[in-house]
GROMACS .gro file of C-alpha atoms in nm:
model
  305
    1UNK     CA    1 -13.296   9.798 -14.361
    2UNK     CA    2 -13.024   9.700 -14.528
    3UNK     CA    3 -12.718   9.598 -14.404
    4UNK     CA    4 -12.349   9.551 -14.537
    5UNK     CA    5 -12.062   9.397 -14.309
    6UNK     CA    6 -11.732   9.366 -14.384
    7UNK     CA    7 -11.531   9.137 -14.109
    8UNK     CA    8 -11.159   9.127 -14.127
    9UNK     CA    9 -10.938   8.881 -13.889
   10UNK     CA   10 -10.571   8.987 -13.916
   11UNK     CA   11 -10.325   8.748 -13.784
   12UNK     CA   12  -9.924   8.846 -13.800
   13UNK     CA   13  -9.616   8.601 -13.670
   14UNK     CA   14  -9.251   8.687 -13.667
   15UNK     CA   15  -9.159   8.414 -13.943
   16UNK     CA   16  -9.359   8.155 -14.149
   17UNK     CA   17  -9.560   7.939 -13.951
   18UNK     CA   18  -9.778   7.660 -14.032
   19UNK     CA   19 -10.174   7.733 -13.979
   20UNK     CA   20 -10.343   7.439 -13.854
   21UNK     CA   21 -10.733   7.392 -13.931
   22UNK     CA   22 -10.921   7.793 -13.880
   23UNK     CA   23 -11.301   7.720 -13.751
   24UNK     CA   24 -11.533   8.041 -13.834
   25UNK     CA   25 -11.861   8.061 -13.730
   26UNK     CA   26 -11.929   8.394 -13.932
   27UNK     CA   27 -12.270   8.300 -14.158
   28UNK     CA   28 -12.550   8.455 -13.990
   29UNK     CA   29 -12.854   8.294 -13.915
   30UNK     CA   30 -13.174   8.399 -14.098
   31UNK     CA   31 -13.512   8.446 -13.959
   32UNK     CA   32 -13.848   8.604 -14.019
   33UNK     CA   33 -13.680   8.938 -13.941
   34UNK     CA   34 -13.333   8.860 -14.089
   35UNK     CA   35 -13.322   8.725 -14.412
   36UNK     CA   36 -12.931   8.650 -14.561
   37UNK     CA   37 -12.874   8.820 -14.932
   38UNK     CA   38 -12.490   8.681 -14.963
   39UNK     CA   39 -12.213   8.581 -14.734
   40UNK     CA   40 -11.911   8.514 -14.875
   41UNK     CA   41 -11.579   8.427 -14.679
   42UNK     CA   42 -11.252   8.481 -14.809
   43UNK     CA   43 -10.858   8.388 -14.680
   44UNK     CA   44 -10.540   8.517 -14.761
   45UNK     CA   45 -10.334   8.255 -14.825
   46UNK     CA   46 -10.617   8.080 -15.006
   47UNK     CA   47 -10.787   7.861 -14.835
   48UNK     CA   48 -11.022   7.515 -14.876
   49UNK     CA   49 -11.352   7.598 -14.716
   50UNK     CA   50 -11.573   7.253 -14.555
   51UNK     CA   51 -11.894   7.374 -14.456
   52UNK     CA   52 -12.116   7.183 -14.141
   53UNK     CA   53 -12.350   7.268 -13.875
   54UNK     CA   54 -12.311   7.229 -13.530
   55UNK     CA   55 -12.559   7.073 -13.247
   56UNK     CA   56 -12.712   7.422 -13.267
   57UNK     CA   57 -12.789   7.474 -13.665
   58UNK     CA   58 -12.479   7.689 -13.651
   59UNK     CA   59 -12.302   7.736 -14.005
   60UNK     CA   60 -11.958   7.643 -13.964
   61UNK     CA   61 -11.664   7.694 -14.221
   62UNK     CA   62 -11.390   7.531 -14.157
   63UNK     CA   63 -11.034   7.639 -14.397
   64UNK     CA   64 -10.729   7.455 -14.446
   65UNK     CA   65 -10.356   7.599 -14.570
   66UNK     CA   66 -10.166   7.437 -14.780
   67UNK     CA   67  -9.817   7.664 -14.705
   68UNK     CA   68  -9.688   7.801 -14.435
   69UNK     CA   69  -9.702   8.199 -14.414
   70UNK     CA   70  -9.632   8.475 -14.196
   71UNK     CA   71  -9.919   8.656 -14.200
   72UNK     CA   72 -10.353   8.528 -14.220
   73UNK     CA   73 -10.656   8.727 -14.313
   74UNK     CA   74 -11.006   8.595 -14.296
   75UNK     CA   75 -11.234   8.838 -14.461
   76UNK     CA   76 -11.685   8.789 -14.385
   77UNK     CA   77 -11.840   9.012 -14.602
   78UNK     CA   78 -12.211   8.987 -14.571
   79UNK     CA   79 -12.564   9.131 -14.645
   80UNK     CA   80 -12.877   9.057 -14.473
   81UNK     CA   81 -13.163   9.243 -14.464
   82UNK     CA   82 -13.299   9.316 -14.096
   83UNK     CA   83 -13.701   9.419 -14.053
   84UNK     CA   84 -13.692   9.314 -13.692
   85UNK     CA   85 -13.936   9.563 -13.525
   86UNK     CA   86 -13.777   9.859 -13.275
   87UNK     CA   87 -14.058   9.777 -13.042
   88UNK     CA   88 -14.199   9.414 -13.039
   89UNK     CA   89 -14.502   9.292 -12.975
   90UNK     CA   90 -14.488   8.950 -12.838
   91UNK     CA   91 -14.809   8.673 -12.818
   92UNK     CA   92 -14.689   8.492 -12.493
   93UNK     CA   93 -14.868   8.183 -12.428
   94UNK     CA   94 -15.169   8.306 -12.233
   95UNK     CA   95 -15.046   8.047 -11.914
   96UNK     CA   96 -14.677   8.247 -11.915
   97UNK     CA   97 -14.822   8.592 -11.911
   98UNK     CA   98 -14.721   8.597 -11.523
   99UNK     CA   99 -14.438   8.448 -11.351
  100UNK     CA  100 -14.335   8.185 -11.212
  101UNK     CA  101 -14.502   7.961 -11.470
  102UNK     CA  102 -14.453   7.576 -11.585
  103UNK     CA  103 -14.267   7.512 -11.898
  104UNK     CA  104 -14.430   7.226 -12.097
  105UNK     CA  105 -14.261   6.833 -12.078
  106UNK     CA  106 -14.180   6.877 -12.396
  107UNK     CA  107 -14.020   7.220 -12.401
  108UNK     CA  108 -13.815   7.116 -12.056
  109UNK     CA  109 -13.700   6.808 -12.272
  110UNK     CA  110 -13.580   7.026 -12.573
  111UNK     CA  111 -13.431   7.348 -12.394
  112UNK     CA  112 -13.229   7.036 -12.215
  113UNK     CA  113 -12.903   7.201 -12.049
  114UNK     CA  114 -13.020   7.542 -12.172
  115UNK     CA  115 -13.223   7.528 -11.834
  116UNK     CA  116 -12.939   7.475 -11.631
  117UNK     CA  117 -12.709   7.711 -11.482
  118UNK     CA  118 -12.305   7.668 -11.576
  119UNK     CA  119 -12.105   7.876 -11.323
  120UNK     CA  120 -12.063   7.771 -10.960
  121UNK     CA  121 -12.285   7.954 -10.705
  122UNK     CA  122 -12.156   7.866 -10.379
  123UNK     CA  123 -12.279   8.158 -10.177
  124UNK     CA  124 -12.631   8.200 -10.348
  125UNK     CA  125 -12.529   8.528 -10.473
  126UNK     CA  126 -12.634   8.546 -10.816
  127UNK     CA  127 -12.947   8.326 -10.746
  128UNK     CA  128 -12.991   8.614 -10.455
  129UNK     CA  129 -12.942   8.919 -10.727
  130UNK     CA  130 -13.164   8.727 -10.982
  131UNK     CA  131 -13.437   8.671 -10.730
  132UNK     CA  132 -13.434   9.055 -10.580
  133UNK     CA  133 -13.541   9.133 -10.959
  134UNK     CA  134 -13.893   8.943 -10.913
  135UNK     CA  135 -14.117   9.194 -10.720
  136UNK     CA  136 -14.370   8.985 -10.624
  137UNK     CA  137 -14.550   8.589 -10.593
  138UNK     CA  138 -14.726   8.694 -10.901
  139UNK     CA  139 -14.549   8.924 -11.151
  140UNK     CA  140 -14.546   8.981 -11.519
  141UNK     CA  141 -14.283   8.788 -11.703
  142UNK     CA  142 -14.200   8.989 -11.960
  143UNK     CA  143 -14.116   9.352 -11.699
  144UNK     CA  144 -13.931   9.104 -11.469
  145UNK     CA  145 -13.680   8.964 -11.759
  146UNK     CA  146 -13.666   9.310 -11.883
  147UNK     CA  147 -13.564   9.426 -11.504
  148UNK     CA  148 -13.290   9.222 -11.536
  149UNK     CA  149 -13.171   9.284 -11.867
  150UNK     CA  150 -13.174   9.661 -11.700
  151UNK     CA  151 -12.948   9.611 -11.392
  152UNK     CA  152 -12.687   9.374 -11.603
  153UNK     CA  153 -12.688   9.731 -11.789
  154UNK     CA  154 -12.764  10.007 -11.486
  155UNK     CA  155 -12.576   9.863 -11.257
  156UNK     CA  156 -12.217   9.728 -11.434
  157UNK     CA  157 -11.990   9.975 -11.621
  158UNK     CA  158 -11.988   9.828 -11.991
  159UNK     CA  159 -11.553   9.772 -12.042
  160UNK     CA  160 -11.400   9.666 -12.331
  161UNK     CA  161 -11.191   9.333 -12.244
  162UNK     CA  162 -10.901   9.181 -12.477
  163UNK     CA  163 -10.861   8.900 -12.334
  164UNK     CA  164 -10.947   8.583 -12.403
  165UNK     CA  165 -11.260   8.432 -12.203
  166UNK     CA  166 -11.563   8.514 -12.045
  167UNK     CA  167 -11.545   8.614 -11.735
  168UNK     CA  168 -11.768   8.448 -11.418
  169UNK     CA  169 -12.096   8.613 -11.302
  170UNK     CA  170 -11.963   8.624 -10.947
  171UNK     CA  171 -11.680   8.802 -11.106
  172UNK     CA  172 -11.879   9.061 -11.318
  173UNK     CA  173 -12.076   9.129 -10.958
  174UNK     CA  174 -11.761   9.192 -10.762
  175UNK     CA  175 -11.598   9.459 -11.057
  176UNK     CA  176 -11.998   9.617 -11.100
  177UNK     CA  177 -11.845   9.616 -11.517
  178UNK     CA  178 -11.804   9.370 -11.787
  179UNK     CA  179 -11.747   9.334 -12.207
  180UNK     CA  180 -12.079   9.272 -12.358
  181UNK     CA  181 -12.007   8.901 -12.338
  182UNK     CA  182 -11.964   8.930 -11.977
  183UNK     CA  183 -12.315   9.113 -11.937
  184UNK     CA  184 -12.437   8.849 -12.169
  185UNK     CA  185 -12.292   8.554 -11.926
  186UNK     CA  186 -12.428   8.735 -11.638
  187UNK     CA  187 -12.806   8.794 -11.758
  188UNK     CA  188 -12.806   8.383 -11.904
  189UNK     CA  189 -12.762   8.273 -11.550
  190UNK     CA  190 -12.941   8.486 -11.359
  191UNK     CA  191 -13.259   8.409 -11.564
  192UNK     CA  192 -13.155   8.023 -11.584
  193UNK     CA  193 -13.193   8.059 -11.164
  194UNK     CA  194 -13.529   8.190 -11.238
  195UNK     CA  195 -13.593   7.870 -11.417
  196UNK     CA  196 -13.581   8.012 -11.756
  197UNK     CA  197 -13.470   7.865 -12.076
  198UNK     CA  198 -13.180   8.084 -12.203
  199UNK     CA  199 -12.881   8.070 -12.443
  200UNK     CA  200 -12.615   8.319 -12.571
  201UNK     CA  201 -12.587   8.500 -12.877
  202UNK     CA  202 -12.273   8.594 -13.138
  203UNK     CA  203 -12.322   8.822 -13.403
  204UNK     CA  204 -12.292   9.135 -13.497
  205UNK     CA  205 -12.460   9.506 -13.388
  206UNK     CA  206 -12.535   9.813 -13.566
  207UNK     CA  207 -12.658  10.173 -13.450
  208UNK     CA  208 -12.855  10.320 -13.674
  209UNK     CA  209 -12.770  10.721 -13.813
  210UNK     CA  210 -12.901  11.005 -13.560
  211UNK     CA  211 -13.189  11.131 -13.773
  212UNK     CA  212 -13.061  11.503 -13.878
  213UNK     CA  213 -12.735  11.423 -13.895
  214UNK     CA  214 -12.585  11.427 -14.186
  215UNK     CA  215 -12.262  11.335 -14.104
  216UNK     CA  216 -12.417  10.998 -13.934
  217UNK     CA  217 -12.541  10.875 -14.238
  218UNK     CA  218 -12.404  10.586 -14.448
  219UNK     CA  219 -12.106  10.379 -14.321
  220UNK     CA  220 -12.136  10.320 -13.976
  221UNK     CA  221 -11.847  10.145 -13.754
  222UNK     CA  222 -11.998   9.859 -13.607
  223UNK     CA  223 -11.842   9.542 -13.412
  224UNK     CA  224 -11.913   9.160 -13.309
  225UNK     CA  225 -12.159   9.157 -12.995
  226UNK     CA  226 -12.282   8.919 -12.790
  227UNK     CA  227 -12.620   8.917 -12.635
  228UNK     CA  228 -12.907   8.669 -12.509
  229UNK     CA  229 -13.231   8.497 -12.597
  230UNK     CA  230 -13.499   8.386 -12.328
  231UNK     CA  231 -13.707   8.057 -12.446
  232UNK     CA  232 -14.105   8.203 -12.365
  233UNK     CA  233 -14.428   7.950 -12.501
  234UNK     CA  234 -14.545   8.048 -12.825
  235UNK     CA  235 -14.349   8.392 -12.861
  236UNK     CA  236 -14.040   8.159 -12.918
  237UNK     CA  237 -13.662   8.311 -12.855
  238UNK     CA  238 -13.679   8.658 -12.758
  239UNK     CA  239 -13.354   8.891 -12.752
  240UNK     CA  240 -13.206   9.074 -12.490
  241UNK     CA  241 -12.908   9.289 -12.482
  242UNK     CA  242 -12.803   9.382 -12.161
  243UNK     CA  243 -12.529   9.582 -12.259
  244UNK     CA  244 -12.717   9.834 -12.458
  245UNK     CA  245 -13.070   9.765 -12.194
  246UNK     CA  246 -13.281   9.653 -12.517
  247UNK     CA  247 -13.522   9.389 -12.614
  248UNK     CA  248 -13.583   9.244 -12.935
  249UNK     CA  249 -13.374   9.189 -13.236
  250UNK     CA  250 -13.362   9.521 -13.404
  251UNK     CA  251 -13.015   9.622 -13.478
  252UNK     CA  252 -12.862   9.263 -13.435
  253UNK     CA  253 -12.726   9.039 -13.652
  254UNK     CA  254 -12.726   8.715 -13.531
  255UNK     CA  255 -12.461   8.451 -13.645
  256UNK     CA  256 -12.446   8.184 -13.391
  257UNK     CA  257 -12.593   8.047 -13.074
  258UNK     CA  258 -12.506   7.817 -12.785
  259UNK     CA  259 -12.554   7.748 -12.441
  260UNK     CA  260 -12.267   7.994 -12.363
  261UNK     CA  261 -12.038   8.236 -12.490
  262UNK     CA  262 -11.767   8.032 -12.477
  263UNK     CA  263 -11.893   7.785 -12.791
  264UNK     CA  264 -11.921   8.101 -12.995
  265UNK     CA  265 -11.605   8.253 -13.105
  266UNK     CA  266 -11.620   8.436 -13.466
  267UNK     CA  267 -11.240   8.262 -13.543
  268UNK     CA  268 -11.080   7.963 -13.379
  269UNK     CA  269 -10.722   7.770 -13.511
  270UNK     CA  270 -10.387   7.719 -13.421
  271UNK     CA  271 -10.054   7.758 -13.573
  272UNK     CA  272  -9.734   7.534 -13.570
  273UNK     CA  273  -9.408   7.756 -13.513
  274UNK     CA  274  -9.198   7.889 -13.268
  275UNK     CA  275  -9.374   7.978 -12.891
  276UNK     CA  276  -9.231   8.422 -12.993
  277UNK     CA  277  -9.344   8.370 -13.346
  278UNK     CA  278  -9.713   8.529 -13.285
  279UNK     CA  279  -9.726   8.929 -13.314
  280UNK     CA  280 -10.069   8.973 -13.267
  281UNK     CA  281 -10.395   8.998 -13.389
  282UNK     CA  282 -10.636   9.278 -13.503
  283UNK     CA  283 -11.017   9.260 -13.578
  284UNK     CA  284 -11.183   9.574 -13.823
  285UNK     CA  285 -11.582   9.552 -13.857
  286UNK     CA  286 -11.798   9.775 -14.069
  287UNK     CA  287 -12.133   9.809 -14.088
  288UNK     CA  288 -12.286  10.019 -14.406
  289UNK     CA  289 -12.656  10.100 -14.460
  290UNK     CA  290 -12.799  10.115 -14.809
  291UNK     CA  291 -13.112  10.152 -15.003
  292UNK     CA  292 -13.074   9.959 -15.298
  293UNK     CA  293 -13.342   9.687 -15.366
  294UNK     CA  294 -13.185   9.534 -15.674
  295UNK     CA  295 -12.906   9.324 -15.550
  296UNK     CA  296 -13.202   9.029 -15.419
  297UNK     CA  297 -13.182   8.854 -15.765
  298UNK     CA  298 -12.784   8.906 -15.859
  299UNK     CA  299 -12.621   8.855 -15.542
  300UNK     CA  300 -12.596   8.467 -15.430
  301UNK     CA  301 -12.478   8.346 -15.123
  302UNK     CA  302 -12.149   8.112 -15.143
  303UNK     CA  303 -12.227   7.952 -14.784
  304UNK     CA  304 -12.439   7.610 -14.876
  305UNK     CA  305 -12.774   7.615 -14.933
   0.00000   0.00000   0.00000
């Protein structure tokens, strides 16, 4: 499959203001089931684009102004192909096929903080709602992570959230509902009190046409996401998305990782101007389908090789 997404960041002030340093983490990461045709980011004013990587392989693009203006657009168009399999079949290490199981030295070394829990857990709460999930002294590892991928979904109302931030786990409990990068936060620490390796996900999610429906074919209306991946010997990262109750990277895009949500946005800068000058911002995301095979050898990516 695939996939075409166009990514525009609108930003409007009252009066010409001076736009300090934009960091976009937009470029998503290829795989064995994602593989990146072109990315190519754009900014209106121009912009100068330095490219790095984060502690976590991330592709970062940072752009610089050179005038003042009263209005910014960053602009990700992408296309990646995405064969990730609906329905997975994983080859867990045969001493992880049942939980609780020991992670290797060397994998507790490397998944480092990704093993440790963030948000403060004064009551035992979460740990409590996390542990009610494991049905037994000796269950299997992969139906107990997907039971709690399924009550971050059954039990919380999914709610879309404008605000800034993620919000706490405890919090997400108390209001039963959550943004998908709330679910996200809630389903990394639950499984990190389980004594799993985890980390959070950015990117981008697509639906694929109802089969019949004719209508539902072609351009599809798609938006950032945020999900998880669980650290399990030899089958590597595996996705979950609590907010939609799947596993597995089929219809994801993944652009960046971290140890939480909070390392990942899409767009991050500042402006110098007056405190009233900012009018607001608006975010558009498509996501097109297509079956043309012939753009692999024209189309070249402008993020660095």
């Amino acid at each position: 499959m695939r996939l075409h997404i166009l990514h525009v960041t609108t930003y409007a002030y009252r009066t010409p203001v001076e736009l300090l340093a934009h960091r976009t983490m937009l470029t998503p990461r290829s795989s064995h089931a994602l593989r990146l045709i072109s990315a190519n980011i754009s900014c209106e004013p121009a912009a100068e684009l330095e490219w790095t990587q984060d502690v976590f392989g991330n592709l970062i693009a940072t752009a610089s102004f050179p005038k003042p203006s009263e209005r910014l657009t960053i602009t990700n168009h992408v296309i990646v192909d995405q064969t990730a399999a609906a329905w997975p079949i994983l080859k867990i290490a045969p001493h992880a096929h049942r939980y609780p199981f020991d992670y290797s030295h060397e994998e507790r070394t490397d998944l480092g903080a990704l093993l440790v829990t963030e948000h403060a857990d004064p009551d035992g709460r979460l740990a409590a709602w996390a542990r009610a999930k494991v049905l037994g002294a000796d269950t299997d590892t992969l139906s107990l992570l997907q039971d709690v991928n399924a009550a971050a979904r059954i039990g919380m109302t999914y709610v879309t959230r404008e605000e800034v931030g993620t919000q706490s786990p405890q919090k997400t409990l108390d209001l039963a509902s959550g943004s998908c990068r709330d679910l996200a936060t809630l389903f990394v620490e639950a499984v990190r009190h389980l004594g799993f390796g985890a980390r959070a996900v950015s990117g981008y999610l697509f639906d694929p046409p109802i089969l019949g429906n004719p209508a539902e074919t072609g351009t599809q209306h798609g938006a950032t996401h945020a999900w998880a991946e669980v650290y399990l010997p030899c089958a590597g990262w595996v996705a979950f998305d609590p907010t939609n109750g799947r596993m597995g990277e089929a219809h994801l895009v993944p652009v960046a990782v971290g140890r939480s949500i909070a390392q990942l946005s899409p767009v991050d800068g500042r402006y110098v101007g007056a405190a009233n000058a900012f009018l607001g911002m608006t975010v558009e995301v498509t996501v097109s389908t297509t079956n043309c095979t012939d753009l692999d050898t024209q189309e070249r990516s402008s993020a660095p090789e």
